[in-house]
Amino acid sequence: MSKTEITAISVSPGVGVGKAWVVSDEKIQAGKPRRIDVDSIPSAVNDFEAARSRAIKTLSHIQAATAKELGIQDAAIYGAQIAVLQDPSALDEIQKGIREKLLTPVSAIHAVIKKFEGIFESMEGGDMKTWAADLRDPWQAVLRELLEEKTRHFMELEGSIVLIAGELLPSLPTRFPRERIAAIVCERGGRYSHGAVVARSFGIPTVTGADQATSIVEAGSLCVVYADEGQVRVGATTDEVDAAERLSAERESVRAEFEERAKEPGCVGADHPLRISVNIESPRDLDLFSKDIVEGVGLFRTEFAYMERANFPTAQEQEDLYRGILKHFGDAPVVFRTLDVGNDKQLRYFQMPQENNPAMGWRGLRMSLQWPDILLMQIQALVKAREYGDVRMLLPMVTNVEEIRQVKRLIEQVAGRADALPLGAMIEVPSAAMALKDIMDEVDFLSVGTNDLAQYLFAVDRDNPWVADLYQPYHPAHLRVLRFIGNTCRMAGKPISVCGEMSGQRAGALFLAGAGFDQLSMAPPFVPEIKAILREVSIQELRVLARKAAACATNLEAFRLLEDAAEIAWQSALKRSGKESGKT
Ligand code: PEP
Ligand code: MG
């Protein structure tokens, strides 16, 4: 039996086995200065130097990976961070702090951070806060090296890694070499948070709500993560590891089988076409799946290209990025969603306002319309990218028709014609759902963001664990809104897709197909199973099912109804493939 078991909530399915790596994202606070005795000076200096060189090694690794994926310019920020850790005057101060003031390395670093912050605070002009942060962040990395992970270094751990972290941030899955991450275990972060979205598109088994995992789990201990069940076994025995690896291999074989079949176009039953497309965030996602299993990209979240850089990307850089994606998909449509930052998606080089309620604040299209230069540059890049493929532009967080009209004027300004780009609106704010008919008249297509629509419909922050129980995408109140949207668009012949996470859930996919949607866009790992299930049912059956689910009284009742139908369809798909045992 493993030494410890932690119960958590499933975020991204799968089984992962690896050694634990405990990540800390907390800012390490100074506290009272602590001292050492004279005899400890040499070992304190050694500890400091070892931690500093480990931090530099990690930053160099991230710098190289970023340069490879995004280009040298974007990797420059890590070079600057390394330079901060090599600054002779800071090193001299820290050494003196240890040798002369007998401070621990941690206290000596804090003293230097405080000194530099004091200097910036007394200066006028420029963005002093940002400069202070630029200086503090790399030293925080050294502090983490000194305080956590019990001297073990990520690069020194061999084989697969299970990341144990506080918060499931969108940057977490991208900070480490992907091929080494077997699973992610987090203490905090909603199932529908953007960190969860990224983990799912990477296909990394992930759980959240693992209470105190960063304190309980020792770095280097062997962990087995059963993400579907939300189970983490820490200090796993050889038998437990063998069993998990067997299950993982079985699932992989089922997945490979269905991936092969997924090359057929999406269809409900034998004859009702339903487009299946993918949600992606970056060109690096393209290596994770075969483009032959999807009919284009239903959602390209352009904000990730902004979030991973040191500066706003230029129009040329954006065009290059869009061209790469379009070329990869040939003639298939690619829906580029314009910048959707704010709330948990922040740009490190752009100061967002401090808001009491950021999810309802200055984000998405609202920000782009107030800073039209940013949107104009994006429109320019998209207009140019039309030469390379089927470009479509999607607006996030649309609240009313006037916003769409403003965007059309900007398109006209760039391209001379308001209809130069096929334009779509996301329906993810309840007011947009209620004004559906007016919005429909202004755009070429619509896409429903169920992640945010549910958040705003129930007034429940999608990231807040205190109210997570009230975030209920299968609640009939939400299903009724979705059915209204799907059926209204179907009758009007307006293309309508769903790009929220419900599309990639088997219960969600069955409901949405029955509710009138003609396209489902999802994280790539879910495509094979969803396509297989949809083939086992008829559209008439699903329309009845969707009506019944929307008529239920509770989230659980509706979910059970849909999930039972999905399980029957899945068993039938397995039987057809001759693989009757597992789940993908
Ligand atoms: C959504 O809200 O459902 C959506 C697809 O957008 P995001 O998750 O990026 O907010
Ligand atoms: Mg959204």
XYZ file of C-alpha atoms and ligand atoms in Angstrom:
595
model
C 0.000 0.000 0.000
C 1.163 3.512 -0.791
C 2.144 5.650 2.202
C -0.433 8.390 1.669
C -3.561 8.810 -0.410
C -4.916 12.191 -1.386
C -8.425 12.697 -2.718
C -8.927 15.397 -5.308
C -11.194 16.503 -8.161
C -10.664 15.294 -11.703
C -9.697 17.998 -14.210
C -8.112 16.142 -17.106
C -8.448 12.364 -17.479
C -5.771 9.677 -17.526
C -3.309 7.793 -15.363
C 0.142 9.187 -14.575
C 3.127 7.706 -12.763
C 6.214 9.677 -11.803
C 8.388 11.245 -9.156
C 6.957 14.265 -7.356
C 8.242 17.738 -8.071
C 6.827 20.318 -5.682
C 6.318 23.700 -7.330
C 5.836 26.845 -5.313
C 4.224 29.888 -6.855
C 3.764 31.749 -3.630
C 5.806 34.876 -3.168
C 8.202 34.048 -0.355
C 7.763 36.701 2.311
C 10.703 38.134 4.197
C 9.689 37.592 7.813
C 12.200 38.451 10.585
C 15.903 38.345 9.594
C 17.444 35.057 10.727
C 21.054 34.527 11.655
C 23.689 31.821 11.507
C 26.724 31.175 13.661
C 30.232 31.884 12.389
C 31.013 28.190 11.777
C 28.088 27.935 9.378
C 29.333 30.703 7.063
C 31.034 28.371 4.514
C 28.037 26.055 4.225
C 25.632 29.027 4.009
C 27.686 30.536 1.179
C 27.737 27.135 -0.547
C 23.955 26.733 -0.172
C 23.424 30.176 -1.638
C 25.700 29.531 -4.599
C 24.160 26.112 -5.280
C 20.632 27.549 -5.185
C 21.620 30.455 -7.421
C 23.180 28.164 -9.986
C 20.142 25.841 -9.945
C 17.860 28.825 -10.531
C 20.075 29.957 -13.423
C 20.040 26.446 -14.881
C 16.234 26.311 -14.739
C 15.903 29.785 -16.286
C 18.353 28.819 -19.071
C 16.300 25.736 -19.765
C 13.084 27.774 -20.006
C 14.907 30.364 -22.129
C 16.056 27.699 -24.605
C 12.612 26.070 -24.786
C 10.916 29.456 -25.296
C 13.429 30.451 -27.989
C 12.708 27.190 -29.814
C 8.941 27.503 -29.615
C 8.327 31.233 -29.790
C 11.552 32.852 -30.962
C 14.570 34.568 -29.478
C 12.767 37.806 -28.801
C 10.283 36.174 -26.474
C 13.017 34.273 -24.715
C 14.847 37.530 -23.950
C 13.012 38.061 -20.668
C 14.666 34.944 -19.215
C 18.087 36.215 -20.324
C 17.363 39.426 -18.417
C 16.373 37.411 -15.336
C 19.620 35.441 -15.494
C 21.529 38.744 -15.748
C 19.829 39.932 -12.524
C 21.146 36.821 -10.758
C 24.654 37.553 -12.050
C 24.707 41.223 -11.076
C 28.069 41.696 -9.195
C 26.777 44.396 -6.843
C 23.827 42.239 -5.710
C 26.109 39.218 -5.291
C 28.541 41.280 -3.264
C 25.730 42.530 -0.981
C 24.431 39.023 -0.396
C 27.903 37.619 0.326
C 28.508 40.444 2.790
C 25.126 39.828 4.385
C 26.080 36.213 5.025
C 29.741 36.709 5.994
C 29.596 39.994 7.895
C 26.046 40.300 9.202
C 25.716 36.530 9.729
C 22.387 36.446 7.897
C 21.012 33.186 6.517
C 21.138 33.131 2.677
C 17.341 33.614 2.629
C 17.503 36.704 4.873
C 20.504 38.087 2.966
C 18.549 37.844 -0.319
C 15.500 39.489 1.234
C 17.699 42.343 2.487
C 18.966 42.973 -1.042
C 15.462 42.820 -2.551
C 14.288 45.312 0.073
C 17.197 47.648 -0.621
C 16.525 47.714 -4.379
C 12.779 48.131 -3.865
C 13.526 51.115 -1.620
C 15.685 52.660 -4.349
C 12.932 52.244 -6.973
C 10.259 53.603 -4.646
C 12.251 56.797 -4.090
C 12.620 57.367 -7.851
C 10.081 59.248 -9.935
C 8.677 58.500 -13.402
C 8.661 55.216 -15.341
C 6.958 52.088 -14.126
C 8.795 51.613 -10.842
C 6.546 48.772 -9.696
C 7.389 46.750 -12.794
C 11.097 47.430 -12.455
C 11.029 46.315 -8.836
C 9.154 43.143 -9.867
C 11.684 42.466 -12.659
C 14.376 42.481 -10.055
C 12.482 40.579 -7.389
C 11.166 37.701 -9.508
C 14.503 36.039 -10.341
C 15.595 36.282 -6.696
C 12.286 34.670 -5.713
C 13.361 31.733 -7.873
C 16.575 31.428 -5.806
C 14.579 31.684 -2.580
C 12.374 28.852 -3.762
C 15.437 26.776 -4.520
C 16.717 27.410 -1.009
C 13.464 26.794 0.814
C 11.603 24.092 -0.988
C 12.056 20.807 -2.779
C 14.371 19.644 -0.028
C 17.462 20.294 -2.138
C 16.332 18.215 -5.057
C 16.429 19.891 -8.416
C 13.962 19.329 -11.210
C 16.680 18.694 -13.782
C 18.266 16.117 -11.457
C 15.112 14.016 -11.140
C 15.109 11.379 -13.826
C 12.156 10.004 -15.752
C 8.555 11.145 -15.553
C 7.490 13.870 -13.153
C 4.260 14.475 -11.251
C 3.973 18.232 -10.678
C 2.594 19.111 -7.246
C 1.534 22.757 -7.099
C -0.544 25.282 -5.175
C -2.570 26.906 -7.923
C -3.420 25.454 -11.333
C -2.279 28.512 -13.291
C -2.374 28.611 -17.118
C 1.442 28.949 -17.094
C 2.008 25.809 -14.983
C 1.797 23.116 -17.700
C 3.953 25.213 -20.049
C 6.790 25.901 -17.608
C 8.264 22.400 -17.733
C 9.296 20.099 -20.583
C 5.971 18.562 -21.584
C 7.310 15.098 -22.393
C 8.424 14.720 -18.771
C 5.114 15.627 -17.097
C 3.159 12.479 -16.244
C 0.463 14.236 -14.201
C -0.385 17.436 -12.337
C -1.754 17.629 -8.798
C -2.906 21.035 -7.522
C -4.357 22.314 -4.288
C -6.433 25.036 -5.919
C -7.955 25.960 -9.305
C -11.396 25.314 -10.762
C -12.226 22.536 -13.229
C -13.134 25.246 -15.703
C -10.218 27.581 -14.961
C -7.853 28.475 -17.780
C -5.115 26.369 -16.179
C -7.482 23.392 -16.440
C -8.191 24.245 -20.084
C -4.450 24.173 -20.881
C -3.869 20.910 -18.965
C -6.672 19.250 -20.920
C -5.408 20.432 -24.274
C -1.976 19.066 -23.391
C -3.653 15.773 -22.464
C -1.943 15.731 -19.051
C -3.819 13.773 -16.348
C -4.626 16.500 -13.812
C -6.437 16.852 -10.507
C -7.219 19.850 -8.350
C -8.486 20.380 -4.800
C -5.698 18.140 -3.433
C -5.692 19.695 0.007
C -2.211 20.579 1.338
C -0.517 18.500 -1.348
C 2.500 20.831 -1.465
C 3.159 20.264 2.241
C 2.304 16.551 2.365
C 4.177 15.318 -0.697
C 7.962 15.033 -0.438
C 9.903 15.942 -3.550
C 11.116 12.790 -5.305
C 8.502 10.435 -3.845
C 6.892 8.072 -6.319
C 3.300 9.046 -7.127
C 0.476 7.384 -9.024
C -2.305 9.697 -10.175
C -5.668 8.252 -11.225
C -7.040 11.509 -12.578
C -10.530 10.234 -13.534
C -11.131 9.094 -9.981
C -9.321 12.081 -8.427
C -6.960 9.793 -6.555
C -3.282 10.445 -5.794
C -1.144 7.693 -4.243
C 2.034 9.051 -2.732
C 4.922 6.668 -1.980
C 3.440 4.060 -4.324
C 4.673 0.450 -4.179
C 6.082 -1.412 -7.185
C 2.821 -3.357 -7.519
C 0.797 -0.138 -7.574
C 3.105 1.366 -10.165
C 2.886 -1.781 -12.334
C -0.926 -1.789 -12.148
C -1.118 1.907 -13.096
C 1.292 1.446 -15.980
C -0.737 -1.519 -17.276
C -3.949 0.520 -17.150
C -2.275 3.437 -18.851
C -1.015 1.164 -21.668
C -4.507 -0.333 -22.110
C -6.052 3.120 -22.360
C -3.414 4.151 -24.843
C -4.276 1.194 -27.068
C -8.014 2.047 -26.957
C -7.193 5.690 -27.676
C -4.983 4.774 -30.666
C -7.741 2.572 -32.086
C -10.354 5.346 -31.830
C -7.942 7.941 -33.134
C -7.608 5.929 -36.319
C -11.404 5.775 -36.684
C -11.698 9.499 -35.954
C -10.319 10.270 -39.396
C -13.886 9.888 -40.690
C -15.824 13.206 -40.662
C -17.899 13.928 -37.556
C -21.413 12.512 -37.760
C -24.361 11.767 -35.503
C -25.413 8.231 -36.366
C -24.743 7.378 -39.993
C -26.063 10.448 -41.729
C -26.337 13.651 -39.681
C -23.116 15.672 -40.153
C -21.719 17.432 -37.085
C -18.424 19.259 -37.473
C -15.827 18.395 -34.874
C -13.020 20.892 -34.511
C -10.305 21.671 -31.976
C -9.516 24.341 -29.411
C -5.826 25.226 -29.437
C -3.644 27.844 -27.821
C -0.273 27.679 -29.508
C 1.581 26.174 -32.497
C 3.129 23.688 -30.095
C -0.312 22.061 -29.709
C -0.117 20.986 -33.346
C 2.374 18.203 -32.522
C -0.110 16.599 -30.143
C -2.710 15.320 -32.588
C -3.279 14.500 -36.219
C -5.062 17.252 -38.152
C -6.870 14.488 -40.063
C -9.173 13.814 -37.115
C -10.735 17.308 -37.098
C -12.471 19.705 -39.425
C -10.378 22.735 -38.595
C -9.935 24.889 -35.519
C -13.083 26.076 -33.772
C -11.174 28.207 -31.276
C -7.630 29.502 -31.428
C -7.107 31.410 -28.178
C -4.755 34.130 -29.449
C -4.168 35.518 -25.955
C -1.685 32.767 -25.124
C 0.671 34.171 -27.781
C 0.457 37.514 -25.944
C 0.797 35.984 -22.490
C 3.972 34.039 -23.247
C 5.858 37.041 -24.620
C 7.850 39.894 -23.164
C 6.018 42.534 -25.249
C 2.931 42.920 -27.411
C 3.555 40.885 -30.588
C 3.892 43.055 -33.679
C 1.434 42.737 -36.591
C 4.164 40.871 -38.502
C 4.761 38.417 -35.639
C 1.039 37.784 -35.412
C 0.763 37.252 -39.147
C 3.634 34.722 -38.982
C 1.893 32.889 -36.168
C -1.469 32.793 -37.961
C 0.165 31.762 -41.236
C 1.804 28.746 -39.537
C -1.526 27.576 -38.134
C -3.412 28.141 -41.399
C -0.831 26.304 -43.487
C -0.983 23.354 -41.137
C -4.740 23.026 -41.592
C -4.791 23.557 -45.374
C -8.314 24.448 -46.566
C -10.022 23.808 -43.236
C -11.385 26.882 -41.406
C -9.451 28.335 -38.483
C -11.346 30.530 -36.028
C -9.013 33.055 -34.393
C -10.483 34.549 -31.265
C -9.222 38.084 -30.645
C -7.340 38.897 -27.465
C -9.239 37.689 -24.402
C -7.137 38.788 -21.443
C -8.155 39.996 -18.004
C -9.054 38.173 -14.811
C -6.776 35.100 -14.579
C -5.132 35.799 -17.970
C -2.667 38.597 -17.401
C 0.037 40.179 -19.553
C 3.246 40.733 -17.645
C 4.099 43.829 -19.705
C 0.725 45.550 -19.502
C -0.665 46.899 -16.275
C -4.318 45.904 -15.922
C -6.447 47.946 -13.528
C -6.962 46.643 -9.985
C -10.612 45.586 -9.971
C -12.794 44.219 -7.206
C -14.536 41.905 -9.609
C -12.197 41.258 -12.545
C -14.260 38.463 -14.153
C -16.974 41.066 -14.688
C -14.579 43.838 -15.493
C -12.161 45.062 -18.075
C -11.522 41.941 -20.130
C -11.862 40.453 -23.599
C -13.492 42.661 -26.200
C -14.093 45.412 -23.635
C -10.366 45.967 -23.314
C -9.743 45.670 -27.080
C -12.330 48.347 -27.822
C -10.861 50.737 -25.307
C -7.375 50.182 -26.722
C -8.293 49.900 -30.416
C -4.623 49.986 -31.480
C -4.226 46.474 -30.107
C -7.288 45.223 -31.962
C -6.379 47.093 -35.160
C -3.019 45.343 -35.233
C -4.708 41.997 -34.778
C -7.209 42.754 -37.557
C -4.339 43.784 -39.843
C -2.562 40.473 -39.228
C -5.755 38.472 -39.798
C -6.583 40.335 -43.004
C -3.084 39.597 -44.341
C -3.270 35.975 -43.215
C -6.288 35.403 -45.509
C -3.806 34.508 -48.279
C -2.781 31.367 -46.411
C -6.120 29.778 -45.606
C -9.673 30.067 -44.343
C -9.422 32.785 -41.647
C -12.351 33.569 -39.365
C -12.391 36.122 -36.589
C -14.239 35.542 -33.321
C -14.977 38.169 -30.655
C -14.809 37.173 -26.979
C -17.048 38.507 -24.201
C -19.564 40.221 -26.468
C -22.142 42.000 -24.316
C -24.178 43.864 -26.935
C -24.676 44.605 -30.623
C -22.969 48.019 -30.483
C -19.649 46.365 -29.680
C -19.868 44.265 -32.836
C -20.669 47.342 -34.909
C -17.599 49.091 -33.491
C -15.426 46.137 -34.514
C -16.865 46.216 -38.029
C -15.862 49.867 -38.321
C -12.324 48.900 -37.348
C -12.281 46.115 -39.957
C -13.453 48.623 -42.543
C -10.704 51.013 -41.477
C -8.068 48.316 -42.073
C -9.432 46.507 -45.114
C -11.769 49.040 -46.750
C -14.743 46.706 -46.226
C -16.525 45.681 -43.047
C -17.081 42.176 -44.410
C -13.406 41.565 -45.249
C -13.246 38.882 -42.545
C -15.949 36.347 -41.662
C -16.934 37.581 -38.218
C -18.281 35.622 -35.277
C -19.447 36.488 -31.775
C -18.980 34.400 -28.674
C -22.149 33.900 -26.709
C -20.846 33.658 -23.177
C -22.543 36.571 -21.436
C -26.246 36.030 -20.626
C -27.227 39.385 -22.187
C -25.808 38.183 -25.518
C -27.880 34.994 -25.258
C -30.990 37.067 -24.617
C -30.165 39.407 -27.535
C -29.345 36.433 -29.767
C -31.515 37.440 -32.700
C -30.015 40.960 -32.911
C -26.488 39.617 -32.599
C -27.167 36.927 -35.206
C -28.031 39.636 -37.742
C -24.632 41.291 -37.265
C -22.325 38.281 -37.630
C -21.565 35.323 -39.877
C -21.360 32.713 -37.140
C -21.722 32.221 -33.395
C -19.823 30.193 -30.855
C -20.992 29.511 -27.328
C -18.479 29.696 -24.485
C -20.182 27.501 -21.924
C -17.318 27.971 -19.427
C -18.120 31.646 -19.012
C -21.818 31.429 -19.823
C -22.314 29.116 -16.828
C -20.149 31.385 -14.659
C -22.247 34.449 -15.431
C -25.588 32.661 -15.496
C -25.153 31.238 -12.004
C -23.110 34.195 -10.691
C -20.423 31.696 -9.690
C -16.736 32.412 -10.275
C -15.429 29.504 -12.354
C -12.150 29.523 -10.353
C -13.490 29.875 -6.839
C -13.402 26.652 -4.781
C -15.784 28.130 -2.171
C -18.653 28.180 -4.624
C -17.509 25.379 -6.948
C -20.540 23.238 -6.046
C -22.812 25.894 -7.531
C -20.963 25.910 -10.853
C -23.248 23.459 -12.636
C -22.975 23.349 -16.442
C -25.565 20.531 -16.525
C -28.108 22.439 -14.472
C -31.335 22.587 -16.501
C -31.284 26.413 -16.271
C -28.078 26.369 -18.337
C -29.309 23.550 -20.591
C -32.475 25.527 -21.382
C -30.451 28.571 -22.431
C -28.248 26.352 -24.597
C -31.236 24.673 -26.203
C -32.748 28.054 -26.955
C -29.493 29.198 -28.611
C -28.950 25.961 -30.575
C -32.495 25.634 -31.854
C -32.888 29.347 -32.677
C -29.739 29.294 -34.819
C -30.666 25.978 -36.433
C -34.042 27.374 -37.516
C -32.396 30.542 -38.828
C -29.671 28.572 -40.636
C -26.934 30.451 -38.722
C -23.755 28.406 -38.108
C -23.513 27.768 -34.371
C -20.829 25.957 -32.447
C -19.854 25.377 -28.834
C -16.226 25.842 -27.855
C -16.641 25.584 -24.061
C -15.448 22.495 -22.200
C -18.886 20.805 -22.362
C -18.204 19.958 -26.018
C -15.404 17.586 -25.038
C -17.436 15.848 -22.315
C -19.441 12.891 -23.529
C -22.639 13.920 -21.682
C -22.192 17.468 -22.980
C -21.561 16.425 -26.578
C -24.740 14.301 -26.706
C -26.802 17.127 -25.236
C -25.373 19.805 -27.544
C -25.839 17.720 -30.682
C -29.479 17.201 -29.673
C -29.888 20.898 -28.837
C -29.305 22.012 -32.416
C -25.593 22.879 -32.538
C -23.810 22.049 -35.777
C -20.222 22.160 -34.568
C -18.436 21.107 -31.386
C -14.949 22.372 -30.710
C -12.876 20.715 -28.001
C -9.396 19.991 -26.666
C -7.715 17.539 -29.080
C -7.465 14.549 -26.693
C -11.278 14.292 -26.506
C -11.963 14.152 -30.234
C -11.699 10.366 -30.804
C -14.040 9.345 -27.974
C -16.623 12.033 -28.751
C -16.690 11.137 -32.436
C -17.058 7.438 -31.627
C -19.958 8.039 -29.235
C -21.847 10.321 -31.609
C -21.737 7.616 -34.291
C -23.638 5.235 -32.020
C -26.771 7.417 -31.625
C -29.306 9.020 -33.926
C -30.123 12.732 -34.124
C -33.805 12.026 -33.384
C -32.810 10.171 -30.220
C -30.560 13.065 -29.160
C -33.226 15.703 -29.732
C -35.531 13.812 -27.358
C -32.681 13.346 -24.884
C -31.814 17.078 -24.948
C -35.443 18.004 -24.355
C -35.695 15.584 -21.423
C -32.429 16.791 -19.884
C -33.531 20.426 -20.097
C -36.818 19.476 -18.417
C -35.108 17.949 -15.359
C -35.126 19.780 -12.051
C -31.491 19.477 -10.970
C -27.936 19.358 -12.289
C -27.478 15.804 -11.047
C -30.679 14.468 -12.605
C -29.853 15.953 -15.988
C -26.219 14.852 -15.828
C -27.175 11.247 -14.901
C -29.644 11.068 -17.754
C -27.051 12.240 -20.259
C -24.206 10.237 -18.751
C -26.249 7.010 -18.837
C -26.962 7.554 -22.531
C -23.272 8.295 -23.120
C -22.187 5.095 -21.338
C -24.529 2.984 -23.496
C -23.156 4.667 -26.632
C -19.578 4.157 -25.441
C -20.096 0.450 -24.710
C -21.585 0.063 -28.140
C -18.561 1.835 -29.697
C -16.195 -0.430 -27.755
C -18.067 -3.515 -28.907
C -17.804 -2.363 -32.484
C -14.056 -1.934 -32.107
C -13.589 -5.221 -30.261
C -12.131 -3.425 -27.190
C -14.737 -3.964 -24.578
C -12.795 -3.207 -21.427
C -11.580 0.333 -20.860
C -12.357 3.982 -20.929
C -10.221 6.387 -22.928
C -15.657 29.714 -22.686
O -15.819 30.670 -21.910
O -16.385 28.701 -22.713
C -14.525 29.727 -23.638
C -14.399 28.821 -24.578
O -13.590 30.691 -23.460
P -12.474 30.668 -22.308
O -12.533 29.334 -21.621
O -11.174 30.918 -22.968
O -12.920 31.799 -21.429
Mg -14.779 32.569 -22.213
